[in-house]
Short mmCIF file of C-alpha atoms (C1' of nucleotides) in Angstrom, two decimals:
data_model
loop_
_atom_site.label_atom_id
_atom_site.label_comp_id
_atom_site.label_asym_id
_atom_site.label_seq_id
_atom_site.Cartn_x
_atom_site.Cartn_y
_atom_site.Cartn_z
CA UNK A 1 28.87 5.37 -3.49
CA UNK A 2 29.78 2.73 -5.54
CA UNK A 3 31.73 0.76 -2.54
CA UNK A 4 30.50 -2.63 -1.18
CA UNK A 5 27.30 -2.18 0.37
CA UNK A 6 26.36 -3.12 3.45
CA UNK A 7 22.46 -5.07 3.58
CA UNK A 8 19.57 -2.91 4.79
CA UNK A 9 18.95 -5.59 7.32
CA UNK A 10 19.42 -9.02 8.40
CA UNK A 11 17.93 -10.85 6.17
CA UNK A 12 17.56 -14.13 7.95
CA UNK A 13 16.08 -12.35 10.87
CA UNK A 14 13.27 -10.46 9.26
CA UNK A 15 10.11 -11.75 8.68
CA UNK A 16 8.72 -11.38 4.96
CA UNK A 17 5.62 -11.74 2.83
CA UNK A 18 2.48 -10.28 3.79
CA UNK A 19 1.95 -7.97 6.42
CA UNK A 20 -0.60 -9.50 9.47
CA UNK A 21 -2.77 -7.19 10.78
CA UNK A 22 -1.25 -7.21 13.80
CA UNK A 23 2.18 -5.32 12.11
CA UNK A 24 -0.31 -2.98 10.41
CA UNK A 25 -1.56 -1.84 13.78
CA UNK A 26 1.80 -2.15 15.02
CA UNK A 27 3.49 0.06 12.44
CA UNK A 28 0.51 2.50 12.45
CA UNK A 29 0.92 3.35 16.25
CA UNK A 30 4.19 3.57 16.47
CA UNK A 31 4.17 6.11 13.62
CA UNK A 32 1.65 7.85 14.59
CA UNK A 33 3.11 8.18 18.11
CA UNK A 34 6.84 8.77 16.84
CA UNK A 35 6.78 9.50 13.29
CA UNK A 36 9.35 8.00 11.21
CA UNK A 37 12.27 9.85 11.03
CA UNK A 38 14.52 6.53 10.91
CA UNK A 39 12.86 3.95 8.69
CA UNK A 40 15.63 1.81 9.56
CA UNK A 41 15.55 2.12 13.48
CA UNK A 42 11.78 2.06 13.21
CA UNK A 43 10.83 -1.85 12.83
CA UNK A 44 13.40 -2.44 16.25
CA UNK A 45 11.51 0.38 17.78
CA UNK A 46 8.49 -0.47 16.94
CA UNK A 47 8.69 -4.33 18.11
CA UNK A 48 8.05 -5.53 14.51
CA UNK A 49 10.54 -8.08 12.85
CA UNK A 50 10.46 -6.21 9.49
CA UNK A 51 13.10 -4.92 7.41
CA UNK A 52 13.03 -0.69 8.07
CA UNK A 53 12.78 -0.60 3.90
CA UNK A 54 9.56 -3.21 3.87
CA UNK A 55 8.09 -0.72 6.90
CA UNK A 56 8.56 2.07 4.76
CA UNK A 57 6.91 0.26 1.68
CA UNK A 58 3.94 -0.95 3.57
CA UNK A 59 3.68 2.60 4.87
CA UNK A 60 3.41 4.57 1.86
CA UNK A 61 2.06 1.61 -0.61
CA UNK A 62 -0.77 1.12 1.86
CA UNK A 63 -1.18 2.53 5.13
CA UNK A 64 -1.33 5.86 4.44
CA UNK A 65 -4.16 7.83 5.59
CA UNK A 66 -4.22 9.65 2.35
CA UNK A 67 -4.23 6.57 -0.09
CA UNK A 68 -6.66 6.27 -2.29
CA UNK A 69 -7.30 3.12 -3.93
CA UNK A 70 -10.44 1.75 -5.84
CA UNK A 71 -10.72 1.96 -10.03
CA UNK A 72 -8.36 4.84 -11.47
CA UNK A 73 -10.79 7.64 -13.03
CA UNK A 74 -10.28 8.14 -16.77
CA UNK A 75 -9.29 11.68 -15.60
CA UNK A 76 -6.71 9.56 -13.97
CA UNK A 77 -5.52 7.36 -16.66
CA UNK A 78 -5.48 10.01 -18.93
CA UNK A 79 -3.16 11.78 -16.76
CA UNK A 80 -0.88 9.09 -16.51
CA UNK A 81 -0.54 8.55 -19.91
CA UNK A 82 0.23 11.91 -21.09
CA UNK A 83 3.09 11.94 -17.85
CA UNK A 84 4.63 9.04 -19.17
CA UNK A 85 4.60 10.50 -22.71
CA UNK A 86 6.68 12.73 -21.34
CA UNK A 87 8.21 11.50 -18.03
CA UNK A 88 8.63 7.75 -19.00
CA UNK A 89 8.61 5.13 -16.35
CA UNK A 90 9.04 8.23 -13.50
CA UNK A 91 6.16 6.82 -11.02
CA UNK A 92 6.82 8.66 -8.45
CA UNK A 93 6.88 11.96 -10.11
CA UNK A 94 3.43 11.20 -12.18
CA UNK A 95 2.46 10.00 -8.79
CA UNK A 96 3.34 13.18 -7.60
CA UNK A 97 0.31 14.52 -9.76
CA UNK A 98 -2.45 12.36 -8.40
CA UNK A 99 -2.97 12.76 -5.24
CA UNK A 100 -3.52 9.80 -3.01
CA UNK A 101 -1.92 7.40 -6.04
CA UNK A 102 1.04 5.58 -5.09
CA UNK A 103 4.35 4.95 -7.84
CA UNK A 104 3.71 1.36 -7.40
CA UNK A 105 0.17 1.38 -7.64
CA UNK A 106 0.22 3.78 -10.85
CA UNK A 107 3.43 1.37 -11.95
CA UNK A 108 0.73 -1.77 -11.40
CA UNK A 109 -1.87 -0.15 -13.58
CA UNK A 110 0.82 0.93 -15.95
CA UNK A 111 2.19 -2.59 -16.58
CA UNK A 112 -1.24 -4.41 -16.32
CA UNK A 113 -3.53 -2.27 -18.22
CA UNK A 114 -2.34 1.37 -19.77
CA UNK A 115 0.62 -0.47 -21.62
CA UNK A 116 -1.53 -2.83 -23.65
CA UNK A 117 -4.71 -0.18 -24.10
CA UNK A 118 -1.80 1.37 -26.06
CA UNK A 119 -1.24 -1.52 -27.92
CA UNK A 120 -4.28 -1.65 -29.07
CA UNK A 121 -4.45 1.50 -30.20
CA UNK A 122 -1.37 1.75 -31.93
CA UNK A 123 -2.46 -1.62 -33.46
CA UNK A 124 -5.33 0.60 -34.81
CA UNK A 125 -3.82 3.31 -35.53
CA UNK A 126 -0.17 1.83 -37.33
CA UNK A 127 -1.92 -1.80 -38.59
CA UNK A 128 0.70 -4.49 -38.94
CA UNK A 129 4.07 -3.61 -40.33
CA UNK A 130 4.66 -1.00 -38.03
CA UNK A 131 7.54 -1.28 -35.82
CA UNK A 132 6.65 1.27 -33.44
CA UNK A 133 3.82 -0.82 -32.03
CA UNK A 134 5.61 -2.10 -28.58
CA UNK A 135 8.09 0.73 -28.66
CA UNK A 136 5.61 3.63 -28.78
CA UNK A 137 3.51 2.41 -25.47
CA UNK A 138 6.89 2.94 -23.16
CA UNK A 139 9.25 5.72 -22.04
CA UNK A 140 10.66 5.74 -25.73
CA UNK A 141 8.17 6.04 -27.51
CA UNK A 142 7.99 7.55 -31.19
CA UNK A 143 4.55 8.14 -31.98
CA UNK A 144 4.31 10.49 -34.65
CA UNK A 145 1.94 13.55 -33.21
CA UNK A 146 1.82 16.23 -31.11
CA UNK A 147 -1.50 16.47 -29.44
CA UNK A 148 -1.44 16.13 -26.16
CA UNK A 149 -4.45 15.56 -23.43
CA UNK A 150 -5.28 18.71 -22.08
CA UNK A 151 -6.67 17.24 -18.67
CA UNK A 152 -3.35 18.74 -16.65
CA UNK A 153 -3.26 21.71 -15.21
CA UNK A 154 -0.87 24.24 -12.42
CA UNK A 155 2.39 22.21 -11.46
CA UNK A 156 1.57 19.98 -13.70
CA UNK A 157 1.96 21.76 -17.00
CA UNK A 158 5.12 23.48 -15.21
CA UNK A 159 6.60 19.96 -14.79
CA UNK A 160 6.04 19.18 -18.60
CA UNK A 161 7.59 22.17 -19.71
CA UNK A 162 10.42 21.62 -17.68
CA UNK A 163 10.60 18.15 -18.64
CA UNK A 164 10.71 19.58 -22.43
CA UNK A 165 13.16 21.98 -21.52
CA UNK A 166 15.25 19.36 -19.96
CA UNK A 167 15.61 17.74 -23.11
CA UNK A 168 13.61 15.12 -22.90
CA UNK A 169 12.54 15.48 -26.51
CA UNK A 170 12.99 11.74 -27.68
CA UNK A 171 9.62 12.01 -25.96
CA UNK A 172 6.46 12.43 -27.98
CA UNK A 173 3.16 13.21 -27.24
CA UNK A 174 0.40 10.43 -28.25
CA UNK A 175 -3.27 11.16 -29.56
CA UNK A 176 -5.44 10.33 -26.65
CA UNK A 177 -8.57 11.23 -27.73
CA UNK A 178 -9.46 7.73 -28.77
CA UNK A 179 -8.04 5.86 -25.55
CA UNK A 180 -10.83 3.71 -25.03
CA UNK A 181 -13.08 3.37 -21.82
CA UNK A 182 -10.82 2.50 -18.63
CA UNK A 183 -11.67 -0.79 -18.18
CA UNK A 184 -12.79 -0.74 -14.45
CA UNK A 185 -11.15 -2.70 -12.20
CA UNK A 186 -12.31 -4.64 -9.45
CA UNK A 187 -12.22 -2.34 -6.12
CA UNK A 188 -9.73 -3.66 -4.05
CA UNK A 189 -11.60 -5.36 -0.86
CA UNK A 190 -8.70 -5.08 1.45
CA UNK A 191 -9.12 -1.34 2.83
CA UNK A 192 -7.76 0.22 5.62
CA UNK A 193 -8.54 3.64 4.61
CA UNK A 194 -11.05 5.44 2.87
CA UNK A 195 -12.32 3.70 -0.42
CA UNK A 196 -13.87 6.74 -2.42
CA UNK A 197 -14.54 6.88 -5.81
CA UNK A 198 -11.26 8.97 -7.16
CA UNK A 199 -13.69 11.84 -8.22
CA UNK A 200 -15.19 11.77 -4.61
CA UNK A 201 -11.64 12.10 -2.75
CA UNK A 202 -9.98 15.28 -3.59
CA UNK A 203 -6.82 15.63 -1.86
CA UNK A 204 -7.92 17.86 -0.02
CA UNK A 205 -10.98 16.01 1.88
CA UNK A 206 -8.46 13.34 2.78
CA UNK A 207 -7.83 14.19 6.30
CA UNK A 208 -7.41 17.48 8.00
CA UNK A 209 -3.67 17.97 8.08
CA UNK A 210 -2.93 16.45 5.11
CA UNK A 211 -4.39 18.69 2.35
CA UNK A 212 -1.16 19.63 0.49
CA UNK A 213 -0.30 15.69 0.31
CA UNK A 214 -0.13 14.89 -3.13
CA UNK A 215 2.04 11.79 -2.83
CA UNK A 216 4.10 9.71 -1.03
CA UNK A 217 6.90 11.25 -0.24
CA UNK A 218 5.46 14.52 0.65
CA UNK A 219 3.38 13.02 3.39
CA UNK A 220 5.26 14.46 6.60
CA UNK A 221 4.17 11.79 9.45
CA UNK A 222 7.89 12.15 11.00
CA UNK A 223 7.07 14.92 13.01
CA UNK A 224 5.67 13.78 16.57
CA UNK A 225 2.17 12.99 16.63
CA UNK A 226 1.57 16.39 18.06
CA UNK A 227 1.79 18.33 15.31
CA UNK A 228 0.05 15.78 13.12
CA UNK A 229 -2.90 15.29 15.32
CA UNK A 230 -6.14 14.26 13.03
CA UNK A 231 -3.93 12.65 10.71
CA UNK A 232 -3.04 9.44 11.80
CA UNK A 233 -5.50 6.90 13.14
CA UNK A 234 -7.77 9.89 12.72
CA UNK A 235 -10.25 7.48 11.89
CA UNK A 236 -13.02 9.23 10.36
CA UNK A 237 -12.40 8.54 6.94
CA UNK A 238 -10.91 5.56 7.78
CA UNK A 239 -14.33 3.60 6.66
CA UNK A 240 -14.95 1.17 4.09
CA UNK A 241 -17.22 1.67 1.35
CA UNK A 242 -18.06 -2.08 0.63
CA UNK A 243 -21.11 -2.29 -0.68
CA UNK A 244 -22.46 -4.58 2.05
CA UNK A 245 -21.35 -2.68 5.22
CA UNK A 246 -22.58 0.80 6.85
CA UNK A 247 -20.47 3.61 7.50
CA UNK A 248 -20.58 4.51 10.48
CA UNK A 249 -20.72 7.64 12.36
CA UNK A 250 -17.58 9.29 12.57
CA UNK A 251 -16.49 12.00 15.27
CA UNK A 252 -14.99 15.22 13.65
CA UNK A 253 -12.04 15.62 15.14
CA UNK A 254 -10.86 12.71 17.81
CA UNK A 255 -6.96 11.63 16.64
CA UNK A 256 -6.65 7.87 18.17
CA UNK A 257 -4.16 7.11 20.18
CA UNK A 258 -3.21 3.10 20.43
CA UNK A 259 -1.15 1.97 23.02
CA UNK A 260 2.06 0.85 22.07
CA UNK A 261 4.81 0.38 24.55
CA UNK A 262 2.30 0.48 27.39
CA UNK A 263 0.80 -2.52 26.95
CA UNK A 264 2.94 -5.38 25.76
CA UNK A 265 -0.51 -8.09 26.51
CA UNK A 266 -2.44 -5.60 23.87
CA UNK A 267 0.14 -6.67 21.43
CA UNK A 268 0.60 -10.11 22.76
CA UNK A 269 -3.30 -10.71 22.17
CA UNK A 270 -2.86 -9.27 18.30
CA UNK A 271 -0.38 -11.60 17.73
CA UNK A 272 -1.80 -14.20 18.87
CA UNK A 273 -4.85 -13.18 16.65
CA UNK A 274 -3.60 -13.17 13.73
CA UNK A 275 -1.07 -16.14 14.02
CA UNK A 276 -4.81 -17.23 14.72
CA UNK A 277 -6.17 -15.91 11.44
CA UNK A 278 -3.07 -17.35 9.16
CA UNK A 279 -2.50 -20.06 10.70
CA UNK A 280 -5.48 -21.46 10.78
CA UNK A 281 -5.10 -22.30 14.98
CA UNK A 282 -8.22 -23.17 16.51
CA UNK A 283 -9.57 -19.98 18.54
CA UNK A 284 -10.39 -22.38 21.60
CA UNK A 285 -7.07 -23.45 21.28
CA UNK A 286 -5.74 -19.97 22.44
CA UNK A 287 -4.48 -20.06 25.66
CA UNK A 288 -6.41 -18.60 28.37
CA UNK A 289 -3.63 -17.44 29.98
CA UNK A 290 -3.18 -14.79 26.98
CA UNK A 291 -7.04 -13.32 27.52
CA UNK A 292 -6.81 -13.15 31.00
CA UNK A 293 -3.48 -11.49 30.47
CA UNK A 294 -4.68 -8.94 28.73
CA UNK A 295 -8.00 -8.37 30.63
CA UNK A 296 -5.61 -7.90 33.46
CA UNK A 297 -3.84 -5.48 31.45
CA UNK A 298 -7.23 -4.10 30.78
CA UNK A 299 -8.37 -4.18 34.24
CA UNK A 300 -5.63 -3.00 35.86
CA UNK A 301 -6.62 0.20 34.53
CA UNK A 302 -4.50 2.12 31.56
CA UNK A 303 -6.48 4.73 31.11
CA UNK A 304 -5.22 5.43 27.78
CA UNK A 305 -6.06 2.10 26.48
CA UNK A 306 -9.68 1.98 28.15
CA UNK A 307 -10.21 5.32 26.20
CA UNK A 308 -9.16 3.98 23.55
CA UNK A 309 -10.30 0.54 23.22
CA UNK A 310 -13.90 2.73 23.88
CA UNK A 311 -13.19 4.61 21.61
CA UNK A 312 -12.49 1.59 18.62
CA UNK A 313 -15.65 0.18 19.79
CA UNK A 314 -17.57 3.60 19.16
CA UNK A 315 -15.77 4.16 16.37
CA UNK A 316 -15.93 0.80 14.53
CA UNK A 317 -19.31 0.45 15.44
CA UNK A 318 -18.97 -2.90 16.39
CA UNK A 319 -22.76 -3.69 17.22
CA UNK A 320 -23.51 -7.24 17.84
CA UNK A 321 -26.13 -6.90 16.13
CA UNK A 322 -24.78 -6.22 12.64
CA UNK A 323 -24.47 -9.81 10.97
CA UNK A 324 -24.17 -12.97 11.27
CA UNK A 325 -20.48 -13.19 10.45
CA UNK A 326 -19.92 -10.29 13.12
CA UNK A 327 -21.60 -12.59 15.71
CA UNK A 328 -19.63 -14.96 15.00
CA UNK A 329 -15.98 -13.27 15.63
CA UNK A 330 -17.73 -11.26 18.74
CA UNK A 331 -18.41 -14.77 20.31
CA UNK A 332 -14.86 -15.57 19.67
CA UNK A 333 -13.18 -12.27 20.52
CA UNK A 334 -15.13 -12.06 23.80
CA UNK A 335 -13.45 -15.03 24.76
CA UNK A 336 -10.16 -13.13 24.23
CA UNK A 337 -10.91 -9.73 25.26
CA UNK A 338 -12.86 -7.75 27.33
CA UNK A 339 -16.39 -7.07 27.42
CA UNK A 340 -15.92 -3.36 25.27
CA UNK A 341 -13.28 -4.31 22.70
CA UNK A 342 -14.69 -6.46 19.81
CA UNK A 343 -12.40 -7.73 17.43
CA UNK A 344 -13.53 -9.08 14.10
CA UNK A 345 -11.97 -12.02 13.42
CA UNK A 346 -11.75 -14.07 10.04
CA UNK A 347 -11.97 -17.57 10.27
CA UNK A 348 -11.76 -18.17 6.79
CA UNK A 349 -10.77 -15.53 4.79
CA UNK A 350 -12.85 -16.96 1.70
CA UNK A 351 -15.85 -16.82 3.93
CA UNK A 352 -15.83 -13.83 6.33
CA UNK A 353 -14.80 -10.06 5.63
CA UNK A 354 -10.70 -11.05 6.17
CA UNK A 355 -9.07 -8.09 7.51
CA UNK A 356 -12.08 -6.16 8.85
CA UNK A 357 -12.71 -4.65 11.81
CA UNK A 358 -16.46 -3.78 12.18
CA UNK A 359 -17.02 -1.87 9.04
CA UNK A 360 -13.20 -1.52 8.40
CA UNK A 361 -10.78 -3.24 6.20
CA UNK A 362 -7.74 -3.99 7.96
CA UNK A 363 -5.67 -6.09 5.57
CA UNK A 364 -5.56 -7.65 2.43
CA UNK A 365 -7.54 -10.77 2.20
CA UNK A 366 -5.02 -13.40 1.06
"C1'" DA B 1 -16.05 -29.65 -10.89
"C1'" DA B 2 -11.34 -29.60 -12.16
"C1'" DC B 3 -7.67 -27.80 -14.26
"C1'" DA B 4 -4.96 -24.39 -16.93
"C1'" DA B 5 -4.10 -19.88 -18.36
"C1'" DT B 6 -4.06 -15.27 -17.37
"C1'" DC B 7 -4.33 -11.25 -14.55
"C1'" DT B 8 -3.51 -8.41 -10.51
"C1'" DC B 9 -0.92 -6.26 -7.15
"C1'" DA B 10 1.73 -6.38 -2.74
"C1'" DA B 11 6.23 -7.02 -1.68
"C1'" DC B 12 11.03 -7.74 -2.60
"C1'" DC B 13 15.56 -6.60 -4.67
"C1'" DG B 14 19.25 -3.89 -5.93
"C1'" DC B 15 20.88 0.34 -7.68
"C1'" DA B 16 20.94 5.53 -7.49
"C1'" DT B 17 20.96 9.42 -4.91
"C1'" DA B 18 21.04 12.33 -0.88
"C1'" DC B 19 22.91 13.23 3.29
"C1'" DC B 20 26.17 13.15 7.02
"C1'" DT B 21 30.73 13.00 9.08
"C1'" DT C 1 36.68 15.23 -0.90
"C1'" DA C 2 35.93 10.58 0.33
"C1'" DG C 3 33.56 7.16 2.51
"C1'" DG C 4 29.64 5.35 4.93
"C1'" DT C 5 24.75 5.12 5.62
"C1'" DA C 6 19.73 5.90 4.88
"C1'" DT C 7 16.18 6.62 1.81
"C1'" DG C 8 13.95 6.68 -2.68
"C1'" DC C 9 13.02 4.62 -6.91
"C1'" DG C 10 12.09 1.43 -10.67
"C1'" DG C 11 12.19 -3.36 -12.16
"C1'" DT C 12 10.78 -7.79 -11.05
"C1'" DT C 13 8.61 -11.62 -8.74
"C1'" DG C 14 5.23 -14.70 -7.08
"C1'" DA C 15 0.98 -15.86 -4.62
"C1'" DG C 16 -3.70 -15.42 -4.92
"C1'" DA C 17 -7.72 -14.28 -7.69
"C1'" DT C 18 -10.16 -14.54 -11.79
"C1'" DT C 19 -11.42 -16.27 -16.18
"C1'" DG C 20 -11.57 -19.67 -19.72
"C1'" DT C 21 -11.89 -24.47 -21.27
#
DNA sequence: AACAATCTCAACCGCATACCT
DNA sequence: TAGGTATGCGGTTGAGATTGT
């Protein structure tokens, strides 16, 4: 420790900012194929110009298969209050205690709405004069009572009495009972999994293998995909709840498999979509080289990646016939890609579904 | 409609800690 | 035990979205 420190990566030869979809895919497969026992060998490995720390971020911030985003319940916000009464600014370990919820997330919510719903209240409660007012809302708080929600329950409770016992007594409980309605947030359109309402997605309906995740760092993907199989790219569940799309049928148990090293045009053509999408390139500008490199690809016959570009299509449902805006990108991802993989591709994010792939949200509109 | 103010949240930064040799 | 490295964590930032004027 404590000795100059060398930097996580090359910082001039990383890309930064938001993640295309094309990484998302990118970093998906390769974990799902390899796991990630070595965030920082992982971005080389994987063929992404990332930093192995912003892999690991967009991994458990957002590609997860067990993330749950969408409104927090009041159960939820409830639950995070009474942790930070005790905790303070801990995210991961109140994380820890809702399944699904990522630190930062719960850190977001924390910042942007909890904090000042506790203003409030302690406005109403302790009217002008009283200096606890900003105080009282963060990790030292001095609120003056005792009461505290009873909404947690198991490890939870255990974790609170060993928090107590650890000394953390400058910590008081707050009265909660008044807390006001959680104002509800706008659902998050960029999806890539499951948008449930929190009281719909129990941990334990979030995929198969992953029924004893409760939060981001317990997640074990960096075991081969064997022994993960139906967690990653396990697709079903992977399906967005917007209000305008369908969900699709979803086969039980089918663990996708994208290629990765074994076809370099796959990639190529990804790329080249969504330098497409975010850069605003004309689609007939794309070189026709690059689709007829990867129908070649396609043609010449990897098995694995017919199955599983069949597979996508089944999956996705990408029927032509869905809308007009899915007409649209199948036009323009025929030209690109052969006649069973459909791509949907936004040509204005303000306009189209950005970041969607059939009935699935890819990315984060930006 | 245009602009400003405010809000939201994904991503970055740097430090702390764990782990390995 | 010391030093080096990887990962985890919490604070902060900034771009885009939303709301208000």
């Amino acid at each position: 420790m404590g000795k100059g420190r060398a930097p996580c990566c090359d910082k001039s030869r990383v890309k930064r900012g938001p993640w295309s979809p094309a990484e998302d895919l990118r970093l998906i497969t390769f974990i799902q194929k390899h796991g990630h026992e070595n965030w920082r060998a992982l971005p080389k490995q994987a063929g992404l110009l990332r930093c192995g720390k912003s892999c690991r971020l967009r991994w458990i911030n957002y590609l997860r298969p067990d993330v749950k985003r969408g409104n927090f319940s009041k159960e939820e916000e409830d639950t995070i209050i009474m942790l930070h009464q005790t905790l303070g600014n801990k995210w991961s370990k109140i994380a820890s205690h809702l399944p699904g919820r990522t630190d930062n997330e719960i850190k977001n919510v924390w910042n942007t709405n909890l904090k000042k719903k506790l203003a409030v209240k302690d406005d109403e409660e302790h009217p002008k004069g009283d200096e606890s007012k900003e105080s009282s809302s963060t990790s030292s708080s001095s609120s003056s009572t005792s009461t505290i929600v009873s909404s947690g329950k198991g490890t939870l409770e255990m974790e609170l009495d060993e928090q107590k016992n650890q000394g953390s007594s400058t910590k008081k409980p707050r009265i909660l009972e008044n807390v006001q309605d959680s104002t509800p947030r706008e659902v998050s359109n960029h999806q890539f999994w499951p948008t449930k309402k929190p009281n719909e997605l129990s941990s334990s309906s979030i995929s198969s293998n992953n029924s004893n995740i409760t939060n981001s760092s317990q997640v074990d993907v960096s075991k081969p995909e064997d022994d993960r199989k139906g967690s990653l790219l396990n697709i079903r569940g992977l399906y967005d709840v917007h209000s305008s799309l369908e969900e699709v049928n979803k086969p039980e148990e089918i663990g996708v498999e994208i290629p990765l090293e074994s076809d370099y045009d796959f990639w190529n053509m990804l790329d080249s979509l969504s330098s497409f999408q975010s850069g605003g390139i004309q689609l007939q500008n794309v070189e026709a080289g690059q689709s007829s490199k990867f129908g070649d690809a396609y043609n010449n016959g990897e098995v694995e990646n017919k199955k599983w570009l069949r597979y996508l299509e089944n999956e996705l449902g990408l029927d032509a016939t869905k809308d007009e805006t899915h007409n649209l990108s199948k036009n323009v991802a025929e030209t690109l890609v052969p006649e069973n993989f459909q791509y949907e591709i936004p040509l204005k994010p303000a306009e189209v579904h950005p970041g969607t792939i059939g009935n699935f949200h890819l990315w984060p509109s930006l």
